[in-house]
């Protein structure tokens, strides 16, 4: 110590420094950056779009007729189902939305009472499992007569009326 | 500034007010991002389409003769694939305003959302 004057200035300086540091900390921690993925807004839109498309495909063209969706599931045409689904999702003006991908699964109760989920469409070669996917589902009732084709999984009940769940995994590549 | 120079205090004071103003603006911008997030998450969390679809499936079940196998399918697959406890039944036909309808009771609970309904179909 050369001399002991100026203590008040030192205290004021320390206080000002603390206040400035605190302000910077509060301001930086307040403005966290939200990306589109964080806010789930595209997920919400995608899920609603997929649900609407499935509901539309499950609506018969005529009263008492069979819907497109039931036809695809009954004949076990997963790839055709996916193609029609993607087509319906992208029928809008403007953006062709070519990045839209889908994978169709079928859940059913086996003859022994367990639940099985099997891919209905052939696997997407670009699917890594880390995509930001949403899942939309639709109940489908399958009549047993005429009995289901032999291409369905062996443990599926082929000859009786049953309810199965069509699940579509939807994402943008 | 203690005892050094008393000038410019208004400038310093206004500077402080502007800094405070910027701070609150940043708070508001931050909240606006949160609004979109909570809305989207609320919509995603709420199983509106699941419940609508379940109602249609139950109506199909009633229409096609109330088969026990179909009821078991829907209950078991709901639990396995949607984590939802589902229960439904249809009573005997009643005269409702001149039409013969069945009272259909539907219960749905996925742990977050609960839905109960008695509808005449």
XYZ file of C-alpha atoms in Angstrom:
294
model
C 0.000 0.000 0.000
C 1.354 3.359 -0.993
C -1.385 5.120 0.926
C -4.893 4.212 2.085
C -6.985 6.768 0.231
C -9.427 5.944 -2.604
C -11.154 3.019 -0.891
C -14.591 4.334 -1.859
C -13.552 4.475 -5.517
C -12.414 0.862 -5.337
C -15.686 -0.255 -3.796
C -17.661 1.635 -6.407
C -15.616 0.054 -9.151
C -16.164 -3.439 -7.792
C -19.910 -2.834 -7.428
C -20.152 -1.489 -10.981
C -18.235 -4.477 -12.307
C -20.557 -6.924 -10.566
C -23.632 -5.111 -11.871
C -22.281 -5.169 -15.445
C -21.425 -8.862 -15.269
C -24.850 -9.654 -13.844
C -26.597 -7.687 -16.578
C -24.663 -9.417 -19.351
C -25.407 -12.810 -17.812
C -29.135 -12.111 -17.495
C -29.434 -10.708 -21.022
C -27.576 -13.612 -22.624
C -29.487 -16.247 -20.693
C -32.790 -14.579 -21.572
C -32.399 -14.746 -25.328
C -32.098 -18.476 -25.869
C -32.412 -19.353 -29.547
C -35.296 -21.602 -30.526
C -34.927 -23.483 -33.764
C -37.842 -24.807 -35.782
C -37.219 -28.307 -34.450
C -37.401 -27.173 -30.841
C -40.810 -25.631 -31.184
C -42.456 -28.741 -32.759
C -44.552 -26.545 -35.038
C -43.630 -28.475 -38.258
C -44.297 -31.737 -36.370
C -47.758 -30.561 -35.458
C -48.503 -29.578 -39.058
C -47.144 -32.864 -40.403
C -49.182 -34.915 -37.941
C -52.384 -33.100 -38.795
C -51.706 -33.467 -42.517
C -51.068 -37.206 -42.160
C -54.162 -37.749 -40.024
C -56.328 -35.885 -42.510
C -54.944 -37.852 -45.441
C -55.543 -41.183 -43.672
C -59.087 -40.130 -42.786
C -59.696 -39.137 -46.393
C -58.306 -42.414 -47.716
C -60.530 -44.284 -45.250
C -63.660 -42.637 -46.636
C -65.508 -44.765 -49.229
C -66.327 -43.191 -52.580
C -69.927 -44.376 -52.370
C -72.226 -45.042 -49.457
C -71.696 -48.603 -48.292
C -68.631 -49.097 -50.475
C -65.099 -50.019 -49.442
C -62.544 -47.296 -48.864
C -59.220 -47.067 -50.671
C -57.343 -47.677 -47.407
C -59.244 -50.859 -46.578
C -58.585 -52.121 -50.109
C -54.839 -51.577 -49.786
C -54.660 -53.282 -46.389
C -56.931 -56.158 -47.396
C -54.806 -56.954 -50.421
C -51.640 -56.290 -48.426
C -50.404 -53.647 -50.883
C -48.150 -51.606 -48.611
C -46.108 -49.887 -51.300
C -49.220 -48.827 -53.210
C -50.672 -47.529 -49.932
C -47.543 -45.477 -49.314
C -47.564 -44.117 -52.861
C -51.194 -43.050 -52.631
C -50.594 -41.575 -49.177
C -47.631 -39.482 -50.336
C -49.555 -38.409 -53.446
C -52.450 -37.232 -51.309
C -50.100 -35.434 -48.916
C -48.475 -33.474 -51.718
C -51.559 -32.508 -53.726
C -51.424 -28.807 -53.125
C -50.385 -25.805 -55.078
C -46.910 -24.353 -54.848
C -44.263 -26.415 -53.116
C -44.102 -29.959 -54.558
C -42.786 -31.148 -51.155
C -40.567 -33.820 -52.681
C -38.794 -34.506 -49.378
C -41.798 -36.178 -47.801
C -41.210 -39.834 -46.857
C -43.453 -42.403 -45.267
C -43.262 -45.916 -43.933
C -46.381 -47.988 -43.335
C -46.781 -50.515 -40.535
C -49.638 -52.811 -39.650
C -50.537 -53.873 -36.113
C -52.836 -56.827 -35.584
C -53.834 -59.277 -32.887
C -52.500 -62.724 -33.694
C -54.527 -65.892 -33.462
C -52.710 -66.665 -30.195
C -53.698 -63.334 -28.641
C -50.433 -61.327 -28.896
C -49.957 -58.076 -30.791
C -47.725 -58.059 -33.839
C -46.486 -55.035 -35.761
C -45.119 -55.689 -39.201
C -43.896 -53.355 -41.964
C -46.506 -53.139 -44.672
C -44.401 -51.181 -47.160
C -40.889 -52.114 -48.202
C -38.248 -50.327 -46.094
C -37.103 -46.867 -47.159
C -33.426 -47.172 -48.167
C -32.577 -43.733 -46.759
C -34.234 -44.302 -43.400
C -31.668 -44.179 -40.600
C -33.948 -44.173 -37.558
C -32.740 -40.750 -36.468
C -35.236 -38.763 -38.510
C -37.640 -36.448 -36.783
C -40.723 -38.549 -37.490
C -44.346 -38.296 -36.522
C -46.704 -41.248 -36.367
C -50.296 -41.196 -37.546
C -52.664 -44.123 -37.177
C -56.012 -45.301 -38.445
C -58.253 -48.166 -37.430
C -59.329 -50.454 -40.237
C -61.858 -53.269 -40.053
C -61.154 -56.215 -42.284
C -63.917 -58.619 -43.146
C -63.068 -62.290 -43.219
C -64.978 -63.177 -46.352
C -63.464 -63.680 -48.812
C -60.551 -64.643 -46.586
C -57.382 -62.535 -46.653
C -54.723 -63.324 -49.288
C -51.916 -65.697 -48.445
C -49.390 -62.844 -48.564
C -50.463 -61.626 -45.119
C -48.329 -62.782 -42.148
C -48.994 -66.364 -41.139
C -50.136 -65.591 -37.604
C -52.824 -63.163 -38.759
C -56.426 -64.316 -38.429
C -57.389 -64.811 -42.033
C -61.027 -65.790 -42.029
C -62.800 -63.704 -39.369
C -63.766 -60.058 -39.026
C -61.025 -58.129 -37.243
C -59.812 -54.642 -36.432
C -56.219 -53.769 -37.368
C -54.252 -50.567 -36.900
C -52.519 -48.917 -39.849
C -49.565 -46.854 -38.623
C -47.757 -44.431 -40.904
C -44.373 -43.015 -39.947
C -44.024 -39.653 -41.676
C -40.955 -37.474 -42.014
C -39.184 -34.994 -44.250
C -35.858 -36.124 -45.696
C -18.189 9.264 -10.357
C -18.123 9.929 -6.653
C -16.980 13.516 -6.121
C -15.070 13.569 -9.413
C -17.491 15.335 -11.730
C -21.183 15.975 -11.253
C -21.921 16.578 -14.965
C -23.845 14.325 -17.314
C -26.057 12.612 -14.757
C -29.122 12.819 -17.013
C -27.197 11.104 -19.781
C -26.170 8.296 -17.462
C -29.723 7.959 -16.158
C -31.188 7.773 -19.688
C -28.558 5.201 -20.588
C -29.722 3.091 -17.672
C -33.372 3.380 -18.776
C -32.518 2.342 -22.342
C -30.612 -0.656 -21.030
C -33.576 -1.687 -18.910
C -35.879 -1.257 -21.904
C -33.714 -3.498 -24.067
C -33.745 -6.093 -21.311
C -37.546 -6.224 -21.223
C -37.776 -6.327 -25.035
C -35.495 -9.358 -25.008
C -37.794 -10.960 -22.424
C -40.829 -10.399 -24.645
C -39.115 -11.853 -27.724
C -38.160 -14.884 -25.673
C -41.755 -15.379 -24.522
C -43.091 -15.127 -28.072
C -41.012 -18.143 -29.100
C -42.367 -20.045 -26.104
C -45.955 -19.358 -27.151
C -45.502 -21.199 -30.443
C -43.763 -24.077 -28.716
C -46.358 -24.647 -26.015
C -49.187 -24.411 -28.551
C -47.604 -26.953 -30.875
C -46.775 -29.299 -28.004
C -50.287 -28.988 -26.659
C -51.725 -29.920 -30.037
C -49.315 -32.847 -30.389
C -50.052 -34.081 -26.871
C -53.807 -33.961 -27.209
C -55.039 -37.141 -28.964
C -57.838 -35.523 -30.943
C -57.390 -37.668 -34.024
C -56.936 -40.823 -31.940
C -60.244 -40.269 -30.160
C -62.124 -39.421 -33.340
C -60.714 -42.507 -35.020
C -61.585 -44.667 -32.003
C -65.186 -43.419 -32.109
C -65.467 -44.372 -35.764
C -63.934 -47.774 -35.049
C -66.440 -48.330 -32.219
C -69.329 -47.323 -34.493
C -68.036 -49.781 -37.100
C -67.910 -52.417 -34.368
C -71.537 -51.766 -33.457
C -72.591 -51.705 -37.099
C -70.913 -55.011 -37.960
C -72.612 -56.988 -35.215
C -70.612 -56.291 -32.038
C -68.155 -59.166 -32.407
C -66.156 -59.865 -29.277
C -63.008 -60.488 -31.348
C -63.140 -56.978 -32.816
C -63.622 -55.470 -29.353
C -60.615 -57.434 -28.088
C -58.560 -56.288 -31.107
C -59.234 -52.616 -30.467
C -58.608 -52.827 -26.711
C -55.408 -54.865 -27.020
C -53.894 -52.893 -29.911
C -54.740 -49.562 -28.243
C -52.863 -50.615 -25.133
C -49.893 -52.028 -27.028
C -49.432 -49.401 -29.739
C -50.971 -46.219 -28.337
C -50.477 -46.663 -24.568
C -54.163 -45.977 -24.161
C -56.586 -47.838 -21.941
C -59.765 -48.211 -23.933
C -63.092 -49.689 -22.988
C -66.372 -49.634 -24.829
C -69.691 -51.436 -24.940
C -73.053 -51.174 -26.612
C -76.365 -51.742 -24.825
C -79.700 -52.957 -26.063
C -81.656 -50.947 -28.610
C -83.898 -48.250 -27.198
C -86.565 -46.039 -28.653
C -84.968 -42.601 -28.991
C -87.357 -40.101 -30.577
C -88.864 -42.791 -32.753
C -85.585 -44.411 -33.780
C -84.102 -47.602 -32.399
C -80.594 -46.772 -31.185
C -78.072 -48.445 -28.918
C -76.409 -46.551 -26.079
C -72.667 -46.844 -26.788
C -70.319 -46.179 -23.884
C -66.742 -45.219 -24.797
C -63.892 -44.702 -22.343
C -60.415 -43.600 -23.325
C -57.451 -42.784 -21.092
C -53.847 -42.445 -22.192
C -52.563 -41.152 -18.863
C -52.752 -37.510 -19.934
C -56.112 -37.212 -21.609
C -59.292 -38.882 -20.428
C -62.397 -39.158 -22.549
C -65.767 -40.627 -21.622
C -68.853 -40.632 -23.747
C -72.275 -42.201 -23.996
C -73.618 -41.820 -27.497
C -76.712 -43.326 -29.098
C -75.882 -45.068 -32.324
